[in-house]
Amino acid sequence: MNKIYLEDIPLEEARSRFHDAIKEAGLWNILGIERMPLNEKLVGRVLAETIWAKISSPHYHASAMDGFAVLANTTDGALETAPISLKYDAGTVYLDTGDPLPDWADAVIPIENVEGLDSKGRIAENPRKPEVIRIRSAVSPWSHVRVMGEDMVATQLVLPQGHTLRPVDLGAAAGCGFADIDLAREPKVAVIPTGTELVYPGDALRDGDIIEYNSIVLAAQLEEWGGIATRYPNTPDDYGKIKNQVIQAAVDHDLILLVAGSSAGSEDYSAQIVSELGDMLVHGIAVRPGHPVILGMINQDGKKTPIIGVPGYPVSAAITAEIFVEPLLGQWLGRPAVPPQEITAKITRKVNSPAGDDEYLQVAVAYLGEKPLAAPLSRGSGVITSLVRADGLVIIPRGIQGLQAGDEVKVRLYRSQAELMNTIFAIGSHDLTLDLMAQFLSPRKRRLASVNVGSLGGIMALKRGETHLAGSHLLDPETGEYNLAYLKQHIPDKKLRVVTLVGRTQGLFLARGNPKNIQGLADLERPDLSFVNRQHGAGTRLLLDYQLAQLDIQPDQVNGYDHEEYTHLSAAALVASGRADCALGIEAASYALDLDFLPFNNREI
Amino acid sequence: MNKIYLEDIPLEEARSRFHDAIKEAGLWNILGIERMPLNEKLVGRVLAETIWAKISSPHYHASAMDGFAVLANTTDGALETAPISLKYDAGTVYLDTGDPLPDWADAVIPIENVEGLDSKGRIAENPRKPEVIRIRSAVSPWSHVRVMGEDMVATQLVLPQGHTLRPVDLGAAAGCGFADIDLAREPKVAVIPTGTELVYPGDALRDGDIIEYNSIVLAAQLEEWGGIATRYPNTPDDYGKIKNQVIQAAVDHDLILLVAGSSAGSEDYSAQIVSELGDMLVHGIAVRPGHPVILGMINQDGKKTPIIGVPGYPVSAAITAEIFVEPLLGQWLGRPAVPPQEITAKITRKVNSPAGDDEYLQVAVAYLGEKPLAAPLSRGSGVITSLVRADGLVIIPRGIQGLQAGDEVKVRLYRSQAELMNTIFAIGSHDLTLDLMAQFLSPRKRRLASVNVGSLGGIMALKRGETHLAGSHLLDPETGEYNLAYLKQHIPDKKLRVVTLVGRTQGLFLARGNPKNIQGLADLERPDLSFVNRQHGAGTRLLLDYQLAQLDIQPDQVNGYDHEEYTHLSAAALVASGRADCALGIEAASYALDLDFLPFNNREI
């Protein structure tokens, strides 16, 4: 109970311990076979048999057109000037497309290529039932005939075992004589979210409550990968209750995902429960995010059931499932692994990574000209938006300290390259208009991927050719003018277009009602006030420095000057939550968080 | 009723007539909104609202680690040699990961970085409830704290309207305060298969029967594209019955697909029914495959319902749905079109295409070195295996006569490039072992794509660098040796590896019991026999020519010498169906089709 440290098992070893135990339990196979009648719901299911054609398709010689069956050699010599006539029901007969060719015939002449005549030599009233047809061009044998087996010949391979069914595959299977097909049984997976702090989406929230959504994300992943998920209700951190859920789940599931409680905290019971009900194989893996993972094998009433203790942080949970659950489901379904779609891209900034861990780094990807760029997203394991915004994944393997800006990396893509070709990178200062622009572009076949690094960071990204556009609001203290001086200084030799996108009012975020009675920047000297600053290079920080200099206030006189936030909204959020008394930022963020706002006189443009 | 010809409307005009009619009917919008509780089944559904964060996540300052809350400045000056001690419940308190930070604290020290002591200065028995903690290193404010809004700040854009939901999106929506979300209503589509000749999969088959599977493929496509399909039973070619089905379907469906009967045959009623129940907008489109398409608008009881007459040939049906149904469903769901994944590839052989039509050509794709190659597959609109085997689609636009071998073409990929990188091209002679090899490779992360062009075709493909391997069995009449002479002649300067893969016995396919009493190749002279040959360049044909020469038989003495088939199986199938009395091929094909077999003495190796 009082264990503090986890192990740090390399991913490969953890994986092989887990797989070895599954093999030993005799579970390293397809789980079973289900015979299903062919229907449209089978798309995505995995074939458990090879489809060898039972019958040929077509299974008879069929007319490929609406027209007249003939014996080809009876048309020999027919010319525009010397037509040949064939008697209906003797030398020819009308066929609709798909009709079987009569035994005596070996070709079809399309109806539009003959003259159908009545007994008096006039155009027949019913072109499909003339007395005679007149032909002005010979046909070769098998013209306009779909010969038996044209599509599939009995016994040929149509679909291999392990194939994941697509719509056309269902047609092919039906066409070569199958009414039912053998499919791999879908693995049943229990997802048990644990934690006393968990609440359901929509529940009233108090500090410390956590909205439980890992089980939704995991269940959705499982169903995408071909499994059937059972979502259990939230189970509080109660040793007995969690243990009971696991015992119950083991009865009729192939795999158990026990979510949260897999670390070594005071209320982390997963490890103990796994040990007690079976074997704990691994506790703690050298992977980021995802470190506190448990791999084990439950043994209850003679039935062995693999169990994974999934970390509670949402990014860790999703990545753990990708690493351990997806391949296991593939194995159980008999589905060959599809190689990931990878590209080589240039990483846009330095990334430190612990040498002992495999790190899974989410990146945004865009093309500037020919070369793809990968911009690292937030690495917080609690930041699910990094997964939402990710275009791909960079794996930084163990033994590598990290990446330097400009390093070439392999990126596993989550989106098609075509989508990434249509992605506009906006690296620079954050503004709410970027969200609105993203929303505007979304139905217009363009994606906006914004990465917030501040105004100066954006200008440097422009300089390095790493972004399509950069939001910037850098005040030149000499001239009082925005941006242009910085562009001239940093990018003197590149053609740029400067667009004045939006005017913004900067000022101080204050708690509703201004309880600390803050009247202006001069108050930042007050020792009873706490402030939140923006990061180095942010236009807002430059503005602050400029204003403080005007007021002759030294940075170290400002309580909280060193606390840096990266966006207007996150700075404002700290004031909203009472963590700080004021912060500098744009008016729109104060509306967003329902704060009071004390604008400067100079409107930033 | 007696109309024979269809129109030939260019695709763009057909599309705009159809879309204009839908717009006029007020149906060019999202069909409706459905509010759904968040759950794992919503993956693939399309958002009908923008998800702006309702709450921040986390919605309070949370400990990011198991550890002790502190006020950072109380740790200032702590050193390895000069530790600072804080009293429990006064200067510090233990927090589990996720616990809210107390109001007085602004940082967390991980439990493994402190010494927890009891009142006597010994290591505390419970490391999480010591009397005092000893700190040997100062911490900065906000260390190991997940500040409010770290993931999402209230009001920020999380997911745009029109976004197709993935598993992580469901988590993000839950995390920012949503319990229910607005989704676009799924379009309801009726699929009505027609034709007196239709039978269900598994039914007993007579000549002329067609196994109906278009409705399964179409329904599966519809569900993949976000629709809900209703499959109607097979409806015979009966004007009244089909009309009744359409009237019924129009009541509660957004779109009707009337399958087959869209041409101008004697039992094609679709056009007449569409005209009678509303407006026929288009009958016949200059697209291959897919020409006999009807686009119309039913108008029943004041409700307008678009209707598409889908051709009955399976390739035409699937392509018609891709061209007209997928974009319409995207429009109705408010889902932006995703640009197709395209590559530029070299076409491996000449393709003639009518200049008046847009042609949709299925191709197999593989990489030989860096450059992708596209090999055209069968163009028969009844050949569903061309869709099953296709790796991509080449659109040959109107106005272009066709393609020359070596032309660069855009290929819309159906598979990821990574899969194609693992594809082995086997262009050349056909053998059943190719099917077995494909089956063997399937679980081994390699795909075998075989294109049958005969032995000599395979050697020429090798010469041009267009295939990884080529099956070949070319007999040199001079030496009686296989293949090597041809390789020396055609590819003198390239290093090749020749692998003897399989020994085969060639001989004559005969109907069961040999009713025509065929005793050997010498009998091919008999006027009462019909023969089926293989194509130019096929090893089997060369063998025949060699043997005929030995016997001093002229080709024009052989009845059916000019009838060419491309595979052993298709030649054998003609004998099996009684279309021919004998054909030359490999023994394995005779087993496959339950034929008698008369082997030559010389075993082909």
PDB file of C-alpha atoms in Angstrom, chain A residues 487-584:
ATOM      1  CA  LEU A 487       9.994  42.665 -39.438  1.00  0.00           C
ATOM      2  CA  LYS A 488      12.624  44.992 -40.921  1.00  0.00           C
ATOM      3  CA  GLN A 489      15.066  44.010 -38.206  1.00  0.00           C
ATOM      4  CA  HIS A 490      14.564  40.236 -38.284  1.00  0.00           C
ATOM      5  CA  ILE A 491      13.493  39.517 -41.857  1.00  0.00           C
ATOM      6  CA  PRO A 492      15.066  42.277 -43.938  1.00  0.00           C
ATOM      7  CA  ASP A 493      15.418  40.304 -47.162  1.00  0.00           C
ATOM      8  CA  LYS A 494      12.187  38.348 -47.557  1.00  0.00           C
ATOM      9  CA  LYS A 495       9.030  39.563 -49.257  1.00  0.00           C
ATOM     10  CA  LEU A 496       6.180  39.552 -46.757  1.00  0.00           C
ATOM     11  CA  ARG A 497       2.632  40.747 -46.842  1.00  0.00           C
ATOM     12  CA  VAL A 498       1.474  42.534 -43.697  1.00  0.00           C
ATOM     13  CA  VAL A 499      -2.271  42.422 -43.141  1.00  0.00           C
ATOM     14  CA  THR A 500      -3.932  44.407 -40.392  1.00  0.00           C
ATOM     15  CA  LEU A 501      -6.378  41.759 -39.315  1.00  0.00           C
ATOM     16  CA  VAL A 502      -8.061  43.023 -36.210  1.00  0.00           C
ATOM     17  CA  GLY A 503      -7.919  45.904 -33.750  1.00  0.00           C
ATOM     18  CA  ARG A 504      -7.700  44.875 -30.132  1.00  0.00           C
ATOM     19  CA  THR A 505      -7.975  46.654 -26.858  1.00  0.00           C
ATOM     20  CA  GLN A 506      -5.350  45.683 -24.290  1.00  0.00           C
ATOM     21  CA  GLY A 507      -5.824  46.208 -20.603  1.00  0.00           C
ATOM     22  CA  LEU A 508      -5.940  44.589 -17.200  1.00  0.00           C
ATOM     23  CA  PHE A 509      -8.111  41.587 -16.358  1.00  0.00           C
ATOM     24  CA  LEU A 510      -9.695  42.100 -12.945  1.00  0.00           C
ATOM     25  CA  ALA A 511     -11.933  39.972 -10.813  1.00  0.00           C
ATOM     26  CA  ARG A 512     -15.623  40.837 -11.196  1.00  0.00           C
ATOM     27  CA  GLY A 513     -16.368  44.009  -9.233  1.00  0.00           C
ATOM     28  CA  ASN A 514     -12.653  44.850  -8.907  1.00  0.00           C
ATOM     29  CA  PRO A 515     -12.454  43.846  -5.202  1.00  0.00           C
ATOM     30  CA  LYS A 516      -8.808  44.978  -4.903  1.00  0.00           C
ATOM     31  CA  ASN A 517      -9.661  48.397  -6.315  1.00  0.00           C
ATOM     32  CA  ILE A 518      -7.005  48.356  -9.025  1.00  0.00           C
ATOM     33  CA  GLN A 519      -6.940  51.637 -10.937  1.00  0.00           C
ATOM     34  CA  GLY A 520      -4.124  51.116 -13.389  1.00  0.00           C
ATOM     35  CA  LEU A 521      -0.709  49.685 -14.076  1.00  0.00           C
ATOM     36  CA  ALA A 522       0.792  51.909 -11.381  1.00  0.00           C
ATOM     37  CA  ASP A 523      -0.930  49.668  -8.828  1.00  0.00           C
ATOM     38  CA  LEU A 524       1.249  46.713  -9.866  1.00  0.00           C
ATOM     39  CA  GLU A 525       3.799  47.979  -7.330  1.00  0.00           C
ATOM     40  CA  ARG A 526       1.334  47.243  -4.508  1.00  0.00           C
ATOM     41  CA  PRO A 527       2.645  44.354  -2.385  1.00  0.00           C
ATOM     42  CA  ASP A 528      -0.901  43.055  -1.766  1.00  0.00           C
ATOM     43  CA  LEU A 529      -1.475  42.423  -5.463  1.00  0.00           C
ATOM     44  CA  SER A 530      -0.492  39.377  -7.495  1.00  0.00           C
ATOM     45  CA  PHE A 531       0.010  39.614 -11.235  1.00  0.00           C
ATOM     46  CA  VAL A 532       0.319  37.063 -14.046  1.00  0.00           C
ATOM     47  CA  ASN A 533       2.680  37.832 -16.910  1.00  0.00           C
ATOM     48  CA  ARG A 534       2.957  36.537 -20.481  1.00  0.00           C
ATOM     49  CA  GLN A 535       5.963  34.694 -21.869  1.00  0.00           C
ATOM     50  CA  HIS A 536       9.129  36.290 -23.306  1.00  0.00           C
ATOM     51  CA  GLY A 537       8.558  37.504 -26.837  1.00  0.00           C
ATOM     52  CA  ALA A 538       4.816  37.969 -26.387  1.00  0.00           C
ATOM     53  CA  GLY A 539       3.618  41.313 -27.703  1.00  0.00           C
ATOM     54  CA  THR A 540       1.577  41.763 -24.565  1.00  0.00           C
ATOM     55  CA  ARG A 541       4.701  41.372 -22.429  1.00  0.00           C
ATOM     56  CA  LEU A 542       6.551  43.935 -24.539  1.00  0.00           C
ATOM     57  CA  LEU A 543       3.623  46.270 -24.070  1.00  0.00           C
ATOM     58  CA  LEU A 544       3.810  45.713 -20.319  1.00  0.00           C
ATOM     59  CA  ASP A 545       7.555  46.347 -20.235  1.00  0.00           C
ATOM     60  CA  TYR A 546       7.062  49.508 -22.263  1.00  0.00           C
ATOM     61  CA  GLN A 547       4.344  50.748 -19.937  1.00  0.00           C
ATOM     62  CA  LEU A 548       6.251  49.821 -16.779  1.00  0.00           C
ATOM     63  CA  ALA A 549       9.295  51.716 -18.075  1.00  0.00           C
ATOM     64  CA  GLN A 550       7.085  54.744 -18.680  1.00  0.00           C
ATOM     65  CA  LEU A 551       5.910  54.461 -15.089  1.00  0.00           C
ATOM     66  CA  ASP A 552       9.458  53.806 -13.871  1.00  0.00           C
ATOM     67  CA  ILE A 553       8.436  50.516 -12.233  1.00  0.00           C
ATOM     68  CA  GLN A 554      11.063  47.776 -12.064  1.00  0.00           C
ATOM     69  CA  PRO A 555       9.950  44.240 -12.983  1.00  0.00           C
ATOM     70  CA  ASP A 556      11.089  42.859  -9.616  1.00  0.00           C
ATOM     71  CA  GLN A 557       8.701  45.260  -7.920  1.00  0.00           C
ATOM     72  CA  VAL A 558       5.789  43.432  -9.605  1.00  0.00           C
ATOM     73  CA  ASN A 559       4.551  40.451  -7.618  1.00  0.00           C
ATOM     74  CA  GLY A 560       4.121  37.599 -10.179  1.00  0.00           C
ATOM     75  CA  TYR A 561       6.125  39.194 -13.006  1.00  0.00           C
ATOM     76  CA  ASP A 562       7.924  35.840 -13.376  1.00  0.00           C
ATOM     77  CA  HIS A 563       4.749  33.775 -13.683  1.00  0.00           C
ATOM     78  CA  GLU A 564       4.413  33.301 -17.436  1.00  0.00           C
ATOM     79  CA  GLU A 565       1.344  32.184 -19.331  1.00  0.00           C
ATOM     80  CA  TYR A 566       1.213  31.530 -23.070  1.00  0.00           C
ATOM     81  CA  THR A 567      -2.225  32.801 -24.005  1.00  0.00           C
ATOM     82  CA  HIS A 568      -4.591  35.611 -23.153  1.00  0.00           C
ATOM     83  CA  LEU A 569      -7.180  33.089 -22.103  1.00  0.00           C
ATOM     84  CA  SER A 570      -4.929  31.175 -19.743  1.00  0.00           C
ATOM     85  CA  ALA A 571      -3.753  34.406 -18.121  1.00  0.00           C
ATOM     86  CA  ALA A 572      -7.359  35.537 -17.763  1.00  0.00           C
ATOM     87  CA  ALA A 573      -8.325  32.130 -16.381  1.00  0.00           C
ATOM     88  CA  LEU A 574      -5.902  32.605 -13.498  1.00  0.00           C
ATOM     89  CA  VAL A 575      -7.624  35.843 -12.554  1.00  0.00           C
ATOM     90  CA  ALA A 576     -11.036  34.208 -12.932  1.00  0.00           C
ATOM     91  CA  SER A 577     -10.043  31.445 -10.555  1.00  0.00           C
ATOM     92  CA  GLY A 578      -8.677  33.903  -7.975  1.00  0.00           C
ATOM     93  CA  ARG A 579      -5.083  32.711  -8.339  1.00  0.00           C
ATOM     94  CA  ALA A 580      -4.022  36.197  -9.345  1.00  0.00           C
ATOM     95  CA  ASP A 581      -5.511  39.645  -8.924  1.00  0.00           C
ATOM     96  CA  CYS A 582      -4.747  40.906 -12.377  1.00  0.00           C
ATOM     97  CA  ALA A 583      -3.134  40.110 -15.697  1.00  0.00           C
ATOM     98  CA  LEU A 584      -2.561  41.950 -18.934  1.00  0.00           C
TER      99      LEU A 584
END
